[in-house]
Amino acid sequence: MTSENARPRKLCFVTIGATASFDALLSAVLNRRFLEALRDTGYTDLQIQYGKEGRIIFDDFIADHGRGEKTVCGINITGFGFNKKGLGQEMLGAKGQRNDMEGVVISHAGSGSILDALRISVPLIVVPNPGLLDNHQEELAEILAEQGYVVHGRLNDLPAAIKESEKLRERHKLWPPVNSGADPSGRGLAGVMDDEMGFVD
């Protein structure tokens, strides 16, 4: 079947975090250029955790661009403020289940969200929040990107990060790297990150 409705679901899940507002990230993903990049990379769905203060931005975008509908540029867009059970289900949705394709998680650079995504081995774009004081997020994003765990996303060019996340997905399939020796535990990238961060099962 070739109808657009028959395409496998491919989800981009975005979390701006629960404690600090990150309107700039919300605006960057609710941008036509970004939505076109998603569509051109085979995405069908965008789900946004917009936090406490982002609902107005989300609702205004849907009203202005979706004419009251939640499909823009061929992407189905949904959002919510907060999930007190955590974001595990949403991240698993981006991982792809059953007939769905693996998508991507775009996250603020909070360590908790990063570790949650790495544990399930879903491609991850980390976007530092430049509005924070004593901003360690930029440094964390740079280090994790240099080590090949994540894509360091930039607010002014998230379409490029989407393209880079497709390359990251392919590199993750090669884990562990060919020149590093085999991973005897068989735990993959998330297990290695847990070991590096000192987590014990």
mmCIF file of C-alpha atoms in Angstrom:
data_model
loop_
_atom_site.group_PDB
_atom_site.id
_atom_site.type_symbol
_atom_site.label_atom_id
_atom_site.label_comp_id
_atom_site.label_asym_id
_atom_site.label_seq_id
_atom_site.Cartn_x
_atom_site.Cartn_y
_atom_site.Cartn_z
ATOM 1 C CA MET A 1 0.000 0.000 0.000
ATOM 2 C CA THR A 2 1.340 3.386 -0.920
ATOM 3 C CA SER A 3 -1.035 5.749 0.876
ATOM 4 C CA GLU A 4 0.556 8.154 3.324
ATOM 5 C CA ASN A 5 -1.646 6.750 6.111
ATOM 6 C CA ALA A 6 -0.060 3.324 5.572
ATOM 7 C CA ARG A 7 3.481 4.580 6.239
ATOM 8 C CA PRO A 8 5.098 3.106 9.337
ATOM 9 C CA ARG A 9 5.010 5.535 12.245
ATOM 10 C CA LYS A 10 8.301 7.334 12.884
ATOM 11 C CA LEU A 11 8.243 9.543 15.976
ATOM 12 C CA CYS A 12 10.329 12.524 16.981
ATOM 13 C CA PHE A 13 9.811 13.075 20.718
ATOM 14 C CA VAL A 14 10.889 16.417 22.178
ATOM 15 C CA THR A 15 11.284 17.158 25.880
ATOM 16 C CA ILE A 16 12.080 20.642 27.133
ATOM 17 C CA GLY A 17 12.256 19.482 30.753
ATOM 18 C CA ALA A 18 10.074 19.966 33.793
ATOM 19 C CA THR A 19 11.872 22.577 35.874
ATOM 20 C CA ALA A 20 13.166 25.351 33.598
ATOM 21 C CA SER A 21 11.231 26.816 30.683
ATOM 22 C CA PHE A 22 12.886 26.409 27.287
ATOM 23 C CA ASP A 23 10.652 28.364 24.920
ATOM 24 C CA ALA A 24 13.469 28.681 22.386
ATOM 25 C CA LEU A 25 13.563 24.893 21.860
ATOM 26 C CA LEU A 26 9.790 24.750 21.617
ATOM 27 C CA SER A 27 9.795 27.489 18.976
ATOM 28 C CA ALA A 28 12.651 25.787 17.093
ATOM 29 C CA VAL A 29 10.731 22.513 16.716
ATOM 30 C CA LEU A 30 7.491 24.305 15.857
ATOM 31 C CA ASN A 31 9.165 25.828 12.837
ATOM 32 C CA ARG A 32 8.189 25.008 9.265
ATOM 33 C CA ARG A 33 11.805 24.411 8.206
ATOM 34 C CA PHE A 34 12.246 21.878 11.012
ATOM 35 C CA LEU A 35 8.936 20.157 10.217
ATOM 36 C CA GLU A 36 9.916 19.882 6.567
ATOM 37 C CA ALA A 37 13.233 18.302 7.619
ATOM 38 C CA LEU A 38 11.290 15.741 9.672
ATOM 39 C CA ARG A 39 8.991 14.967 6.760
ATOM 40 C CA ASP A 40 11.899 14.671 4.328
ATOM 41 C CA THR A 41 13.592 12.168 6.674
ATOM 42 C CA GLY A 42 10.521 9.928 6.816
ATOM 43 C CA TYR A 43 8.992 11.121 10.089
ATOM 44 C CA THR A 44 5.241 10.971 10.547
ATOM 45 C CA ASP A 45 4.793 12.236 14.120
ATOM 46 C CA LEU A 46 6.122 14.933 16.444
ATOM 47 C CA GLN A 47 5.282 14.677 20.141
ATOM 48 C CA ILE A 48 6.307 17.540 22.406
ATOM 49 C CA GLN A 49 6.543 17.702 26.177
ATOM 50 C CA TYR A 50 6.256 21.484 26.403
ATOM 51 C CA GLY A 51 6.473 21.958 30.160
ATOM 52 C CA LYS A 52 4.610 24.293 32.450
ATOM 53 C CA GLU A 53 4.693 27.428 30.347
ATOM 54 C CA GLY A 54 4.853 26.165 26.764
ATOM 55 C CA ARG A 55 1.204 25.403 26.136
ATOM 56 C CA ILE A 56 0.462 28.890 24.824
ATOM 57 C CA ILE A 57 3.258 28.639 22.243
ATOM 58 C CA PHE A 58 2.100 25.143 21.251
ATOM 59 C CA ASP A 59 -1.597 26.075 20.967
ATOM 60 C CA ASP A 60 -0.832 29.292 19.059
ATOM 61 C CA PHE A 61 1.274 27.379 16.528
ATOM 62 C CA ILE A 62 -1.433 24.778 15.957
ATOM 63 C CA ALA A 63 -4.074 27.497 15.560
ATOM 64 C CA ASP A 64 -1.941 29.575 13.158
ATOM 65 C CA HIS A 65 -0.334 26.858 11.037
ATOM 66 C CA GLY A 66 -2.584 23.870 11.423
ATOM 67 C CA ARG A 67 -5.835 25.775 10.999
ATOM 68 C CA GLY A 68 -7.062 24.054 14.124
ATOM 69 C CA GLU A 69 -5.828 20.651 12.970
ATOM 70 C CA LYS A 70 -2.729 18.976 14.349
ATOM 71 C CA THR A 71 -1.090 18.031 11.058
ATOM 72 C CA VAL A 72 1.445 20.495 9.649
ATOM 73 C CA CYS A 73 3.795 19.754 6.724
ATOM 74 C CA GLY A 74 2.449 16.189 6.781
ATOM 75 C CA ILE A 75 3.574 15.701 10.412
ATOM 76 C CA ASN A 76 1.042 14.766 13.112
ATOM 77 C CA ILE A 77 1.767 17.030 16.082
ATOM 78 C CA THR A 78 0.724 16.337 19.675
ATOM 79 C CA GLY A 79 1.846 17.797 22.969
ATOM 80 C CA PHE A 80 1.460 17.699 26.718
ATOM 81 C CA GLY A 81 2.731 19.659 29.704
ATOM 82 C CA PHE A 82 3.974 17.108 32.197
ATOM 83 C CA ASN A 83 3.771 13.379 32.879
ATOM 84 C CA LYS A 84 4.238 12.549 36.543
ATOM 85 C CA LYS A 85 5.026 8.923 35.599
ATOM 86 C CA GLY A 86 8.094 10.097 33.695
ATOM 87 C CA LEU A 87 8.845 10.091 29.976
ATOM 88 C CA GLY A 88 9.808 6.452 29.525
ATOM 89 C CA GLN A 89 6.789 5.556 27.396
ATOM 90 C CA GLU A 90 7.292 8.518 25.104
ATOM 91 C CA MET A 91 10.968 7.689 24.654
ATOM 92 C CA LEU A 92 10.094 4.065 23.919
ATOM 93 C CA GLY A 93 7.666 5.352 21.294
ATOM 94 C CA ALA A 94 10.596 7.081 19.609
ATOM 95 C CA LYS A 95 12.589 3.849 19.869
ATOM 96 C CA GLY A 96 9.963 2.245 17.654
ATOM 97 C CA GLN A 97 7.823 -0.727 18.564
ATOM 98 C CA ARG A 98 6.062 -3.383 16.537
ATOM 99 C CA ASN A 99 5.738 -2.005 12.985
ATOM 100 C CA ASP A 100 6.995 1.486 13.847
ATOM 101 C CA MET A 101 10.345 2.791 12.668
ATOM 102 C CA GLU A 102 12.981 4.028 15.086
ATOM 103 C CA GLY A 103 12.808 7.793 15.459
ATOM 104 C CA VAL A 104 14.684 10.261 17.619
ATOM 105 C CA VAL A 105 14.523 12.027 20.984
ATOM 106 C CA ILE A 106 15.358 15.724 21.149
ATOM 107 C CA SER A 107 16.091 16.803 24.694
ATOM 108 C CA HIS A 108 17.266 19.744 26.717
ATOM 109 C CA ALA A 109 20.705 18.898 28.080
ATOM 110 C CA GLY A 110 19.603 17.807 31.542
ATOM 111 C CA SER A 111 21.527 14.746 32.689
ATOM 112 C CA GLY A 112 18.409 12.819 33.779
ATOM 113 C CA SER A 113 16.723 13.061 30.377
ATOM 114 C CA ILE A 114 19.971 12.240 28.586
ATOM 115 C CA LEU A 115 20.521 9.094 30.654
ATOM 116 C CA ASP A 116 16.901 7.984 30.190
ATOM 117 C CA ALA A 117 17.273 8.165 26.405
ATOM 118 C CA LEU A 118 20.709 6.526 26.368
ATOM 119 C CA ARG A 119 19.432 3.615 28.463
ATOM 120 C CA ILE A 120 16.994 2.626 25.748
ATOM 121 C CA SER A 121 19.521 3.294 22.946
ATOM 122 C CA VAL A 122 17.368 5.690 20.972
ATOM 123 C CA PRO A 123 19.141 8.277 18.802
ATOM 124 C CA LEU A 124 19.390 11.456 20.855
ATOM 125 C CA ILE A 125 19.813 15.109 19.951
ATOM 126 C CA VAL A 126 20.869 17.181 22.967
ATOM 127 C CA VAL A 127 20.095 20.908 22.860
ATOM 128 C CA PRO A 128 21.622 23.051 25.617
ATOM 129 C CA ASN A 129 19.456 25.789 27.126
ATOM 130 C CA PRO A 130 21.477 29.014 26.747
ATOM 131 C CA GLY A 131 19.211 30.808 29.223
ATOM 132 C CA LEU A 132 20.503 28.922 32.255
ATOM 133 C CA LEU A 133 23.038 30.404 34.664
ATOM 134 C CA ASP A 134 26.260 28.446 35.230
ATOM 135 C CA ASN A 135 25.400 26.554 32.075
ATOM 136 C CA HIS A 136 26.984 23.111 32.235
ATOM 137 C CA GLN A 137 24.598 21.890 29.518
ATOM 138 C CA GLU A 138 26.752 23.164 26.649
ATOM 139 C CA GLU A 139 29.810 21.370 27.998
ATOM 140 C CA LEU A 140 27.882 18.132 28.576
ATOM 141 C CA ALA A 141 26.418 18.189 25.050
ATOM 142 C CA GLU A 142 29.842 18.811 23.512
ATOM 143 C CA ILE A 143 31.545 15.994 25.417
ATOM 144 C CA LEU A 144 28.824 13.430 24.692
ATOM 145 C CA ALA A 145 28.791 14.398 21.006
ATOM 146 C CA GLU A 146 32.587 14.164 20.758
ATOM 147 C CA GLN A 147 32.392 10.650 22.201
ATOM 148 C CA GLY A 148 29.742 9.665 19.661
ATOM 149 C CA TYR A 149 26.831 9.110 22.047
ATOM 150 C CA VAL A 150 24.591 11.991 20.958
ATOM 151 C CA VAL A 151 24.150 14.732 18.382
ATOM 152 C CA HIS A 152 24.824 18.225 19.753
ATOM 153 C CA GLY A 153 21.804 20.162 18.505
ATOM 154 C CA ARG A 154 21.821 23.908 18.007
ATOM 155 C CA LEU A 155 18.688 26.009 18.248
ATOM 156 C CA ASN A 156 19.435 27.835 15.011
ATOM 157 C CA ASP A 157 19.903 24.652 12.946
ATOM 158 C CA LEU A 158 17.878 21.685 14.202
ATOM 159 C CA PRO A 159 17.217 20.429 10.632
ATOM 160 C CA ALA A 160 20.956 19.677 10.378
ATOM 161 C CA ALA A 161 20.757 17.797 13.680
ATOM 162 C CA ILE A 162 17.944 15.618 12.304
ATOM 163 C CA LYS A 163 20.164 14.638 9.371
ATOM 164 C CA GLU A 164 23.076 13.957 11.723
ATOM 165 C CA SER A 165 20.838 11.780 13.935
ATOM 166 C CA GLU A 166 20.269 9.459 10.969
ATOM 167 C CA LYS A 167 24.043 8.983 10.754
ATOM 168 C CA LEU A 168 24.179 8.450 14.532
ATOM 169 C CA ARG A 169 21.544 5.704 14.192
ATOM 170 C CA GLU A 170 23.769 3.875 11.713
ATOM 171 C CA ARG A 171 26.823 4.260 13.957
ATOM 172 C CA HIS A 172 24.885 2.861 16.925
ATOM 173 C CA LYS A 173 24.122 -0.247 14.916
ATOM 174 C CA LEU A 174 27.880 -0.811 14.727
ATOM 175 C CA TRP A 175 28.269 -0.621 18.510
ATOM 176 C CA PRO A 176 30.743 -1.435 19.914
ATOM 177 C CA PRO A 177 33.128 0.333 17.515
ATOM 178 C CA VAL A 178 35.147 -2.069 15.416
ATOM 179 C CA ASN A 179 38.491 -0.877 16.814
ATOM 180 C CA SER A 180 37.474 -1.054 20.482
ATOM 181 C CA GLY A 181 37.281 -4.811 20.923
ATOM 182 C CA ALA A 182 34.049 -6.636 21.643
ATOM 183 C CA ASP A 183 31.736 -5.609 24.436
ATOM 184 C CA PRO A 184 31.836 -8.831 26.492
ATOM 185 C CA SER A 185 28.804 -7.875 28.560
ATOM 186 C CA GLY A 186 26.562 -7.576 25.518
ATOM 187 C CA ARG A 187 24.886 -4.601 27.223
ATOM 188 C CA GLY A 188 25.360 -2.134 24.365
ATOM 189 C CA LEU A 189 25.674 1.642 24.570
ATOM 190 C CA ALA A 190 23.236 2.154 27.451
ATOM 191 C CA GLY A 191 25.077 -0.402 29.575
ATOM 192 C CA VAL A 192 28.409 1.233 28.896
ATOM 193 C CA MET A 193 26.957 4.647 29.855
ATOM 194 C CA ASP A 194 25.576 3.190 33.080
ATOM 195 C CA ASP A 195 29.037 1.797 33.877
ATOM 196 C CA GLU A 196 30.715 5.110 33.088
ATOM 197 C CA MET A 197 28.245 7.044 35.247
ATOM 198 C CA GLY A 198 28.600 4.557 38.117
ATOM 199 C CA PHE A 199 25.093 3.081 37.980
ATOM 200 C CA VAL A 200 24.645 -0.445 39.303
ATOM 201 C CA ASP A 201 21.769 -2.722 38.282
#
